[in-house]
mmCIF file of N, CA and C in Angstrom:
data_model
loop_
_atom_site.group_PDB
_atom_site.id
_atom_site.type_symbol
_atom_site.label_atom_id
_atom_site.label_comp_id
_atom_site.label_asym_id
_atom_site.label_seq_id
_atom_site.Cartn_x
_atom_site.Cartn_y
_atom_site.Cartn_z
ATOM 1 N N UNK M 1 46.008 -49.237 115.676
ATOM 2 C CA UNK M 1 45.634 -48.832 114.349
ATOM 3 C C UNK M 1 45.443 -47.328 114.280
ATOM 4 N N UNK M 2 44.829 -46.942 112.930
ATOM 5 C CA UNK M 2 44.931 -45.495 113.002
ATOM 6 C C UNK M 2 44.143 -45.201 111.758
ATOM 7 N N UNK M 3 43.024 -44.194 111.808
ATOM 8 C CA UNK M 3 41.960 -43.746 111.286
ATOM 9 C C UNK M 3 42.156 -42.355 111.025
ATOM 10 N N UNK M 4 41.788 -41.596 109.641
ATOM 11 C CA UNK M 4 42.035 -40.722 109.371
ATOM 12 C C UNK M 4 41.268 -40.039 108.180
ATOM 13 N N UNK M 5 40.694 -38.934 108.293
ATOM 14 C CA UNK M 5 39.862 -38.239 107.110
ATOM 15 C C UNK M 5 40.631 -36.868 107.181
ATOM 16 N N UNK M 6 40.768 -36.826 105.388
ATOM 17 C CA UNK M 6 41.570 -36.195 105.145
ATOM 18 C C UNK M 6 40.404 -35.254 104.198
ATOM 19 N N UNK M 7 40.574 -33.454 103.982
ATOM 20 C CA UNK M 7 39.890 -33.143 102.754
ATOM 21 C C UNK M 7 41.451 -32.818 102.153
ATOM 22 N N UNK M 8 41.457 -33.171 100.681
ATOM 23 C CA UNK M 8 42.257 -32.980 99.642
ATOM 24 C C UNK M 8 41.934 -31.892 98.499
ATOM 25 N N UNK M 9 42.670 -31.011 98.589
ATOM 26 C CA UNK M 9 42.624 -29.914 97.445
ATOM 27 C C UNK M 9 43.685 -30.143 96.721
ATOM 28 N N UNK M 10 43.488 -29.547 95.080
ATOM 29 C CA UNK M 10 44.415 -30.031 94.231
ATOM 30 C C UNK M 10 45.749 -30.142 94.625
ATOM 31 N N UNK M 11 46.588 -29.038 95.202
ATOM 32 C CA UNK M 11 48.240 -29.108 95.777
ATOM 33 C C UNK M 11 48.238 -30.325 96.617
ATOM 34 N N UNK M 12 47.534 -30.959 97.183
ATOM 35 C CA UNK M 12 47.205 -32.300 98.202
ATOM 36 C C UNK M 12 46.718 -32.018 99.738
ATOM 37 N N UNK M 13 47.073 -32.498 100.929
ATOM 38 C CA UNK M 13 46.067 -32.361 101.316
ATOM 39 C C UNK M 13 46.033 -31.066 102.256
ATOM 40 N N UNK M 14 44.488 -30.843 102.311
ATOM 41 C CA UNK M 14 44.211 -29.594 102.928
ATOM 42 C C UNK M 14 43.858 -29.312 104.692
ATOM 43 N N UNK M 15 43.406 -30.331 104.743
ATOM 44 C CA UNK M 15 42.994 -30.501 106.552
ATOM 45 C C UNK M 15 43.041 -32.282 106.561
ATOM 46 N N UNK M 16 42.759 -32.046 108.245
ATOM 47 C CA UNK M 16 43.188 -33.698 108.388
ATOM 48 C C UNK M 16 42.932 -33.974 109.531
ATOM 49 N N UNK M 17 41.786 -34.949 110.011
ATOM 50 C CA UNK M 17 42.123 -35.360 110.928
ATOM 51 C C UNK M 17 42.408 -36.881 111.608
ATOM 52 N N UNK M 18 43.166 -37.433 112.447
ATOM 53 C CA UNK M 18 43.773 -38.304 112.386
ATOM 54 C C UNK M 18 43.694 -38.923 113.818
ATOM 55 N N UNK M 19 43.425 -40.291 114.173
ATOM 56 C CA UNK M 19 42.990 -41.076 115.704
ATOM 57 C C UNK M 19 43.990 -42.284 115.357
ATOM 58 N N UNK M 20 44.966 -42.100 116.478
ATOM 59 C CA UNK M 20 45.711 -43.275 116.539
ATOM 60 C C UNK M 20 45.429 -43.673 117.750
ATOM 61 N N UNK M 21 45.452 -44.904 117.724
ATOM 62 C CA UNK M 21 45.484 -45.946 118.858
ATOM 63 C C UNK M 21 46.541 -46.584 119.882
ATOM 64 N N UNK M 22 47.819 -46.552 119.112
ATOM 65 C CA UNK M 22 48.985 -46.306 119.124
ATOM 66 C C UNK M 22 49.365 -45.527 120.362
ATOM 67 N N UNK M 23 49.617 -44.329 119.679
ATOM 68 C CA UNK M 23 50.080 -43.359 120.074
ATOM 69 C C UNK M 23 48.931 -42.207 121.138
ATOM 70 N N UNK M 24 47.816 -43.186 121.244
ATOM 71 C CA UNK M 24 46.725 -42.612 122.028
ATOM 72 C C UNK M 24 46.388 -40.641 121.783
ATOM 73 N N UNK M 25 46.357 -40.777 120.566
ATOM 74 C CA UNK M 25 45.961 -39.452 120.295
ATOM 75 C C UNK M 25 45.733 -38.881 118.939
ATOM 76 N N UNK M 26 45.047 -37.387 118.872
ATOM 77 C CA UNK M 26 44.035 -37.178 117.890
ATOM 78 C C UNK M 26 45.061 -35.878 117.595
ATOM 79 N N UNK M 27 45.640 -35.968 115.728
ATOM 80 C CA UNK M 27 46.385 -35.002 115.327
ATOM 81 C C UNK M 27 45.453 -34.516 114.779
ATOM 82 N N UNK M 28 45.042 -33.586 114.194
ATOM 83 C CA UNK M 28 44.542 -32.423 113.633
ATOM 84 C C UNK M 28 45.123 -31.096 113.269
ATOM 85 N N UNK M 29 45.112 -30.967 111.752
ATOM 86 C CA UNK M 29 45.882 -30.077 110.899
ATOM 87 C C UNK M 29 45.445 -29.577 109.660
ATOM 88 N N UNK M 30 45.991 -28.510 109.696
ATOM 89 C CA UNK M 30 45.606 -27.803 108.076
ATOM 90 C C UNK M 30 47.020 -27.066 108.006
ATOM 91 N N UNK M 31 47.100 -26.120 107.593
ATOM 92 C CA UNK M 31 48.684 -25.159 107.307
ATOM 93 C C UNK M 31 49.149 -25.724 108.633
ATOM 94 N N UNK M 32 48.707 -25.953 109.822
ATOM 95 C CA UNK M 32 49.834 -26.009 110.970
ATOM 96 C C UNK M 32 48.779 -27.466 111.814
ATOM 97 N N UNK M 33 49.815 -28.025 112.595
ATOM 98 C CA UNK M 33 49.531 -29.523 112.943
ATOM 99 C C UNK M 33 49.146 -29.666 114.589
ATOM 100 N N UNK M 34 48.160 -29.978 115.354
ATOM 101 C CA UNK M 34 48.097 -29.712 116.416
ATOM 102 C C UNK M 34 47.534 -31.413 117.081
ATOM 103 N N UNK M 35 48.994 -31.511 117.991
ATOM 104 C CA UNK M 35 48.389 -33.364 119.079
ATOM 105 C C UNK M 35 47.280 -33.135 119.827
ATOM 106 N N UNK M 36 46.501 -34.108 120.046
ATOM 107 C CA UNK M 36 45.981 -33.848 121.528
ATOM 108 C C UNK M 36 45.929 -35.130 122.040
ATOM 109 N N UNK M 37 46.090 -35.433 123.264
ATOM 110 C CA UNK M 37 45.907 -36.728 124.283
ATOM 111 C C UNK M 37 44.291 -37.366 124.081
ATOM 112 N N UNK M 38 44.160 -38.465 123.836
ATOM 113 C CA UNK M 38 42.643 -39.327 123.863
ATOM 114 C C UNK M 38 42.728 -39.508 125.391
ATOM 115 N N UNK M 39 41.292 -38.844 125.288
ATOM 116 C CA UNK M 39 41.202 -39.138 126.603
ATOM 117 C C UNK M 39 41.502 -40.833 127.453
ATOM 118 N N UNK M 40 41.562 -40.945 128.615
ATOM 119 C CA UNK M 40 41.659 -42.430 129.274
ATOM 120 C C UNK M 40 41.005 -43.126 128.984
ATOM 121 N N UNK M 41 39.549 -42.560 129.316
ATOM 122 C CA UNK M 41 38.175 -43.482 129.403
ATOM 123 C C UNK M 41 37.455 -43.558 127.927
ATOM 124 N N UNK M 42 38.507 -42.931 126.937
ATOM 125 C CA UNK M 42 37.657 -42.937 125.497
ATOM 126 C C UNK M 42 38.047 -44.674 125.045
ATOM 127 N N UNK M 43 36.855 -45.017 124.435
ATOM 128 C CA UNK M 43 36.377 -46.328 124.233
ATOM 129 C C UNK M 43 36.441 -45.897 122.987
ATOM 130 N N UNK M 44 37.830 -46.826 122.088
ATOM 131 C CA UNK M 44 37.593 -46.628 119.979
ATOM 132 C C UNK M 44 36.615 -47.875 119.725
ATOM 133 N N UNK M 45 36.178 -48.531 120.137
ATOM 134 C CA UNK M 45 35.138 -49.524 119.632
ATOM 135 C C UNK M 45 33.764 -48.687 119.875
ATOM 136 N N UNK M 46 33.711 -47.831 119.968
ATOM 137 C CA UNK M 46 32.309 -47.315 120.216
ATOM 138 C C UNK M 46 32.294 -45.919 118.878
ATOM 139 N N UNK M 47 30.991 -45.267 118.549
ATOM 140 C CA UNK M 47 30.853 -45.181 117.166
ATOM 141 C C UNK M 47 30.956 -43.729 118.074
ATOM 142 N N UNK M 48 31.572 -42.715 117.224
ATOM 143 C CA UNK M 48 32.381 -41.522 117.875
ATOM 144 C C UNK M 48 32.355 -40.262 116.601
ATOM 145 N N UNK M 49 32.382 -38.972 116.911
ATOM 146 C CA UNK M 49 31.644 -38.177 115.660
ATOM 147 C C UNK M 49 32.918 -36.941 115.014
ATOM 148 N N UNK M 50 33.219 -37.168 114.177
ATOM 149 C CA UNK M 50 34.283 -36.220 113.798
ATOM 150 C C UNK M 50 33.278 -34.983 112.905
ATOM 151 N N UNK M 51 33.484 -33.714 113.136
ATOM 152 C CA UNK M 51 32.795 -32.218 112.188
ATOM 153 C C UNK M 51 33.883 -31.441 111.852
ATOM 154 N N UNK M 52 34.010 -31.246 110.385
ATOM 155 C CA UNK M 52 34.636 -30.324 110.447
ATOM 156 C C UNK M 52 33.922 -29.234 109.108
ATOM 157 N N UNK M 53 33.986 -27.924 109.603
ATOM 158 C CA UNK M 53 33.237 -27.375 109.014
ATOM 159 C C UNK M 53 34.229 -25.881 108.173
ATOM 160 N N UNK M 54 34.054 -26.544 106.828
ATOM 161 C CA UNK M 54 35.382 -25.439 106.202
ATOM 162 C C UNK M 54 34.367 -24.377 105.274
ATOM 163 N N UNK M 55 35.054 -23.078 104.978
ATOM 164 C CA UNK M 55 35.126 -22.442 104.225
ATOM 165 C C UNK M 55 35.941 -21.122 104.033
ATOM 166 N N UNK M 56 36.154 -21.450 102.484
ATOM 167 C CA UNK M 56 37.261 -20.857 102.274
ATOM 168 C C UNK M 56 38.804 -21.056 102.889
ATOM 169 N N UNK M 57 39.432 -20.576 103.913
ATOM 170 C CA UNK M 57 40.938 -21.129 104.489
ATOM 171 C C UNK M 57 40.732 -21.005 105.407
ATOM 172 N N UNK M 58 39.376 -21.647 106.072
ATOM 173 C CA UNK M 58 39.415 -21.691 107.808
ATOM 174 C C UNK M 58 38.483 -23.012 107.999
ATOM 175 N N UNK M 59 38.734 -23.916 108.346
ATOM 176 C CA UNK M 59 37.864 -24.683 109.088
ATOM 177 C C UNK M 59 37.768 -24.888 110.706
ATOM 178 N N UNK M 60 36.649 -25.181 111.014
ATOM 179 C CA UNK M 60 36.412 -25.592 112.519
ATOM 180 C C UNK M 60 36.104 -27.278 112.265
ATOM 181 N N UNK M 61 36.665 -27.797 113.575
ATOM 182 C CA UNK M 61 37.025 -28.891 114.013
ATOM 183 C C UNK M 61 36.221 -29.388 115.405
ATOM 184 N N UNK M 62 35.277 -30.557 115.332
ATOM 185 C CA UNK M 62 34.994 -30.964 116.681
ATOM 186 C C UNK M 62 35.121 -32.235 116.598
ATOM 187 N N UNK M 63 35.538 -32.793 117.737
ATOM 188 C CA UNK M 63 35.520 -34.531 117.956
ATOM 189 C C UNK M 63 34.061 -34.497 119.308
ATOM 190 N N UNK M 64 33.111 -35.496 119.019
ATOM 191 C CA UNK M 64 32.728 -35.877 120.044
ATOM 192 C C UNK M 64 31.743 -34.618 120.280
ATOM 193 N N UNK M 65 31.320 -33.705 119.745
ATOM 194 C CA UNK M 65 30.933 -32.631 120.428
ATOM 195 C C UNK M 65 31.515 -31.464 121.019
ATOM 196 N N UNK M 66 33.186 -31.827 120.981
ATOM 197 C CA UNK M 66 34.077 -31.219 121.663
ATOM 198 C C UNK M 66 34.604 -30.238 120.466
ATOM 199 N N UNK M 67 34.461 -29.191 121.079
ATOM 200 C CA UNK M 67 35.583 -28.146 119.655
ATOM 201 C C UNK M 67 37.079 -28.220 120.205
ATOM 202 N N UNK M 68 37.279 -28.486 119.062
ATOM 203 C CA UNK M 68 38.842 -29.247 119.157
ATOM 204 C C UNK M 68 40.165 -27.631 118.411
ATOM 205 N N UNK M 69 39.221 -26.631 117.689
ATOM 206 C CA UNK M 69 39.636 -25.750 117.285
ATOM 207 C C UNK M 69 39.690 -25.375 116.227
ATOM 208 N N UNK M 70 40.055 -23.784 115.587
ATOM 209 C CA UNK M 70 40.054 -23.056 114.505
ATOM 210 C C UNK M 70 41.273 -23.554 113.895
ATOM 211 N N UNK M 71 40.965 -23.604 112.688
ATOM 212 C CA UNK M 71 42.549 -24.054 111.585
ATOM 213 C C UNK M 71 42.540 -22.853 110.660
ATOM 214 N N UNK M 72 44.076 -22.643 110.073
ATOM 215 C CA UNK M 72 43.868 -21.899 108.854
ATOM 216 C C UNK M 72 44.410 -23.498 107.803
ATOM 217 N N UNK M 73 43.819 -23.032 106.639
ATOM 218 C CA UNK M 73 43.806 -24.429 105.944
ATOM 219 C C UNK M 73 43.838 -24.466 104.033
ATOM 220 N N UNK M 74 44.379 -24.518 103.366
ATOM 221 C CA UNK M 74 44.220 -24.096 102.192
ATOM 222 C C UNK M 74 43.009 -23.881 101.249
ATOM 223 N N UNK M 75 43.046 -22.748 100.645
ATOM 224 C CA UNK M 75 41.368 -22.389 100.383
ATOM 225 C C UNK M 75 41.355 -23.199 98.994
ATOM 226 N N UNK M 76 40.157 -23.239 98.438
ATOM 227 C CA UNK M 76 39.444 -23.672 97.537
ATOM 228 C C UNK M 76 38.970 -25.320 97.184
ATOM 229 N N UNK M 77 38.211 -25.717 96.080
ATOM 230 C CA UNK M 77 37.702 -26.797 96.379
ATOM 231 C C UNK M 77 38.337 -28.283 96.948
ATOM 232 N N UNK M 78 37.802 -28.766 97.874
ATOM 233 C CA UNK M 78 38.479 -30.396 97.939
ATOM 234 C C UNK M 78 37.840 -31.399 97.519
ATOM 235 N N UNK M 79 38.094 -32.459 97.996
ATOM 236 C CA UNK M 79 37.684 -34.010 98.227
ATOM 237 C C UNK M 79 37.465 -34.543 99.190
ATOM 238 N N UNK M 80 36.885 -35.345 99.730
ATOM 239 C CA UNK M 80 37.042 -35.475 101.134
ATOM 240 C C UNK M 80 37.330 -37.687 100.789
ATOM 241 N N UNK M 81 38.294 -37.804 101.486
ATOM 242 C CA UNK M 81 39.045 -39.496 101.599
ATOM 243 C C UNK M 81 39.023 -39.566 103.177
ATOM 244 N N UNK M 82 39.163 -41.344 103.315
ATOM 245 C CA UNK M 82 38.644 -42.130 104.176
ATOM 246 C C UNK M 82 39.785 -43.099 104.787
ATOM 247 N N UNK M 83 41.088 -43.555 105.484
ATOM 248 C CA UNK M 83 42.248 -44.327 105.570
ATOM 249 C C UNK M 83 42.006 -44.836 106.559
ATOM 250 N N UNK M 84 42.114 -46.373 106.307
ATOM 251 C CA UNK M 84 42.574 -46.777 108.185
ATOM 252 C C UNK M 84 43.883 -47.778 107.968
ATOM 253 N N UNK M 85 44.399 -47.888 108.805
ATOM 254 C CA UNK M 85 45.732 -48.487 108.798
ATOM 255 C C UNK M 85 45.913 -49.174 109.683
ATOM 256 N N UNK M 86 46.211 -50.942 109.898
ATOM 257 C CA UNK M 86 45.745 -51.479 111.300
ATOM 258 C C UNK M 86 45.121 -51.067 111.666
ATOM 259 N N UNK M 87 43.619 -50.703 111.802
ATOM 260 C CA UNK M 87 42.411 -50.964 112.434
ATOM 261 C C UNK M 87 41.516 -51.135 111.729
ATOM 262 N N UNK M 88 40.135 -51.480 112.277
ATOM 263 C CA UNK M 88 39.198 -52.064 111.662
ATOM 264 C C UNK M 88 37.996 -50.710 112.045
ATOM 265 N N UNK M 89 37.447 -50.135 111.034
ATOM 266 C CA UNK M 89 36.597 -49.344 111.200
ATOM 267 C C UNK M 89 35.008 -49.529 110.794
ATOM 268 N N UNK M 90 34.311 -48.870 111.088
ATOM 269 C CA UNK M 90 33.035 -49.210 110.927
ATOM 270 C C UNK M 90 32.092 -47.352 110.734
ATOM 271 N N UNK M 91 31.857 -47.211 109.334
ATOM 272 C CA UNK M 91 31.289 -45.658 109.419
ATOM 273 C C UNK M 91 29.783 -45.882 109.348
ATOM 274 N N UNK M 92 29.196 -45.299 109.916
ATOM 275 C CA UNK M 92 27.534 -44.937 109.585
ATOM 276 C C UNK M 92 26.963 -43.984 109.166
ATOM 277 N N UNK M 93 27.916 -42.659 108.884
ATOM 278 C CA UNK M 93 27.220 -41.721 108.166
ATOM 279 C C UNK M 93 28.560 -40.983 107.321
ATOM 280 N N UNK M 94 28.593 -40.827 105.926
ATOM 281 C CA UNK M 94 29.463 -39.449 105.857
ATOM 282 C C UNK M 94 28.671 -38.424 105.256
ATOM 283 N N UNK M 95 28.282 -37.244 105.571
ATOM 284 C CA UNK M 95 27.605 -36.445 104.792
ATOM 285 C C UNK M 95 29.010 -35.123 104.337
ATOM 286 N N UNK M 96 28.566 -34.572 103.090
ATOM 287 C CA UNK M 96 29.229 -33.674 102.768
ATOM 288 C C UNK M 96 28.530 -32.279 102.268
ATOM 289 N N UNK M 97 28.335 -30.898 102.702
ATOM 290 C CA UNK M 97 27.518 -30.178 102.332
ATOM 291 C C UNK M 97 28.398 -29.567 101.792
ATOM 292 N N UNK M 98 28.143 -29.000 100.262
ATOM 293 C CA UNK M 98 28.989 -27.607 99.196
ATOM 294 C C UNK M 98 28.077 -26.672 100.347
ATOM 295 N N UNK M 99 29.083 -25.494 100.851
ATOM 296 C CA UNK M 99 28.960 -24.234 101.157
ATOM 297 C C UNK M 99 29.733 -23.578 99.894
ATOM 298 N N UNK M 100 29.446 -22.950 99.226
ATOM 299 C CA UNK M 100 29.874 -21.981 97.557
ATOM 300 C C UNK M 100 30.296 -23.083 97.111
ATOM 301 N N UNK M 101 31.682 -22.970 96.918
ATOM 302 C CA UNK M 101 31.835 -23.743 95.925
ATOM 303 C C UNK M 101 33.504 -24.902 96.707
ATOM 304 N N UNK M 102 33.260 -25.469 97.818
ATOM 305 C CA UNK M 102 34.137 -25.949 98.686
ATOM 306 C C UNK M 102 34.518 -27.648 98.423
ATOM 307 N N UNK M 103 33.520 -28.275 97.747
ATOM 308 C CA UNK M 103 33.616 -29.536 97.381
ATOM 309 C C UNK M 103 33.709 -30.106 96.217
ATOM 310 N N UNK M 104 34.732 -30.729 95.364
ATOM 311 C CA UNK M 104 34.805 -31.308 93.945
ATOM 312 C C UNK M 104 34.351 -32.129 94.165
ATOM 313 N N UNK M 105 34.343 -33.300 94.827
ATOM 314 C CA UNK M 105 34.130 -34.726 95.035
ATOM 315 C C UNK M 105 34.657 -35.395 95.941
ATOM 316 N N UNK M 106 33.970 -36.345 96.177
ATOM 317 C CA UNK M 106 34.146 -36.969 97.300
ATOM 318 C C UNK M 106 35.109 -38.632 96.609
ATOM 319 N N UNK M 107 35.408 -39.209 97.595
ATOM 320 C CA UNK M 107 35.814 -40.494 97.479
ATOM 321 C C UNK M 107 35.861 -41.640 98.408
ATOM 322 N N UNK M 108 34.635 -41.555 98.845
ATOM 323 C CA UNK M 108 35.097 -42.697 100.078
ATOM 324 C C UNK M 108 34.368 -43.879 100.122
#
C-alpha cells in the first residue's frame, strides 16, 4: 500500500510526502522529487512521525526524527490532504500551525 500527505496550493500540489510499501520507500518532493530506501528494520504497522515545516518556498522535512531535507517548494497558501491507497492507516494526531499566512485549509 501507499500513504501520502500532500500540502496543495492553488496551481496543485506543493510538497509531498509519500511511504510505499511496495516499492519500500519514502518519495519526498516539492519543485524537485527525491527517493529514499525504508529502512530494513522499519516496522509500517507501528505509529511513525512525518514534520514538515514550510514557509514561504522552502520547507523542511523529517521522518521519524530524521531530517530527511531542505525543499524548494511553491510559495503561498495551501491545504494540507490525507491518501492511502492499498493500505490501511491509522492517524493520531494532525496538527497544522499558520506561520503568516501559509495555510487556507485543511482537509483531512
Amino acid at each position: 500500500g501507499e500513504f501520502r500527505i500532500s500540502l496543495i496550493a492553488q496551481g496543485g500540489d506543493a510538497f509531498h510526502v509519500s511511504v510505499s510499501e511496495e516499492r519500500s520507500s519514502l518519495e519526498i518532493g516539492g519543485l524537485a522529487v527525491r527517493s529514499f530506501p525504508l529502512p530494513a528494520n522499519l516496522d509500517l504497522t507501528q505509529y511513525h512521525q512525518v514534520r514538515i515545516m514550510k514557509l514561504g518556498g522552502h520547507a523542511i522535512c523529517y521522518f521519524d526524527d530524521a531530517h530527511m531535507g531542505d525543499f524548494t517548494v511553491t510559495e503561498g497558501p495551501v491545504r494540507a490532504s490525507i491518501a492511502g491507497g492499498g493500505s490501511l492507516i491509522a492517524i493520531e494526531m494532525i496538527r497544522l500551525t499558520a506561520v503568516g499566512n501559509n495555510i487556507v485549509d485543511s482537509h483531512i
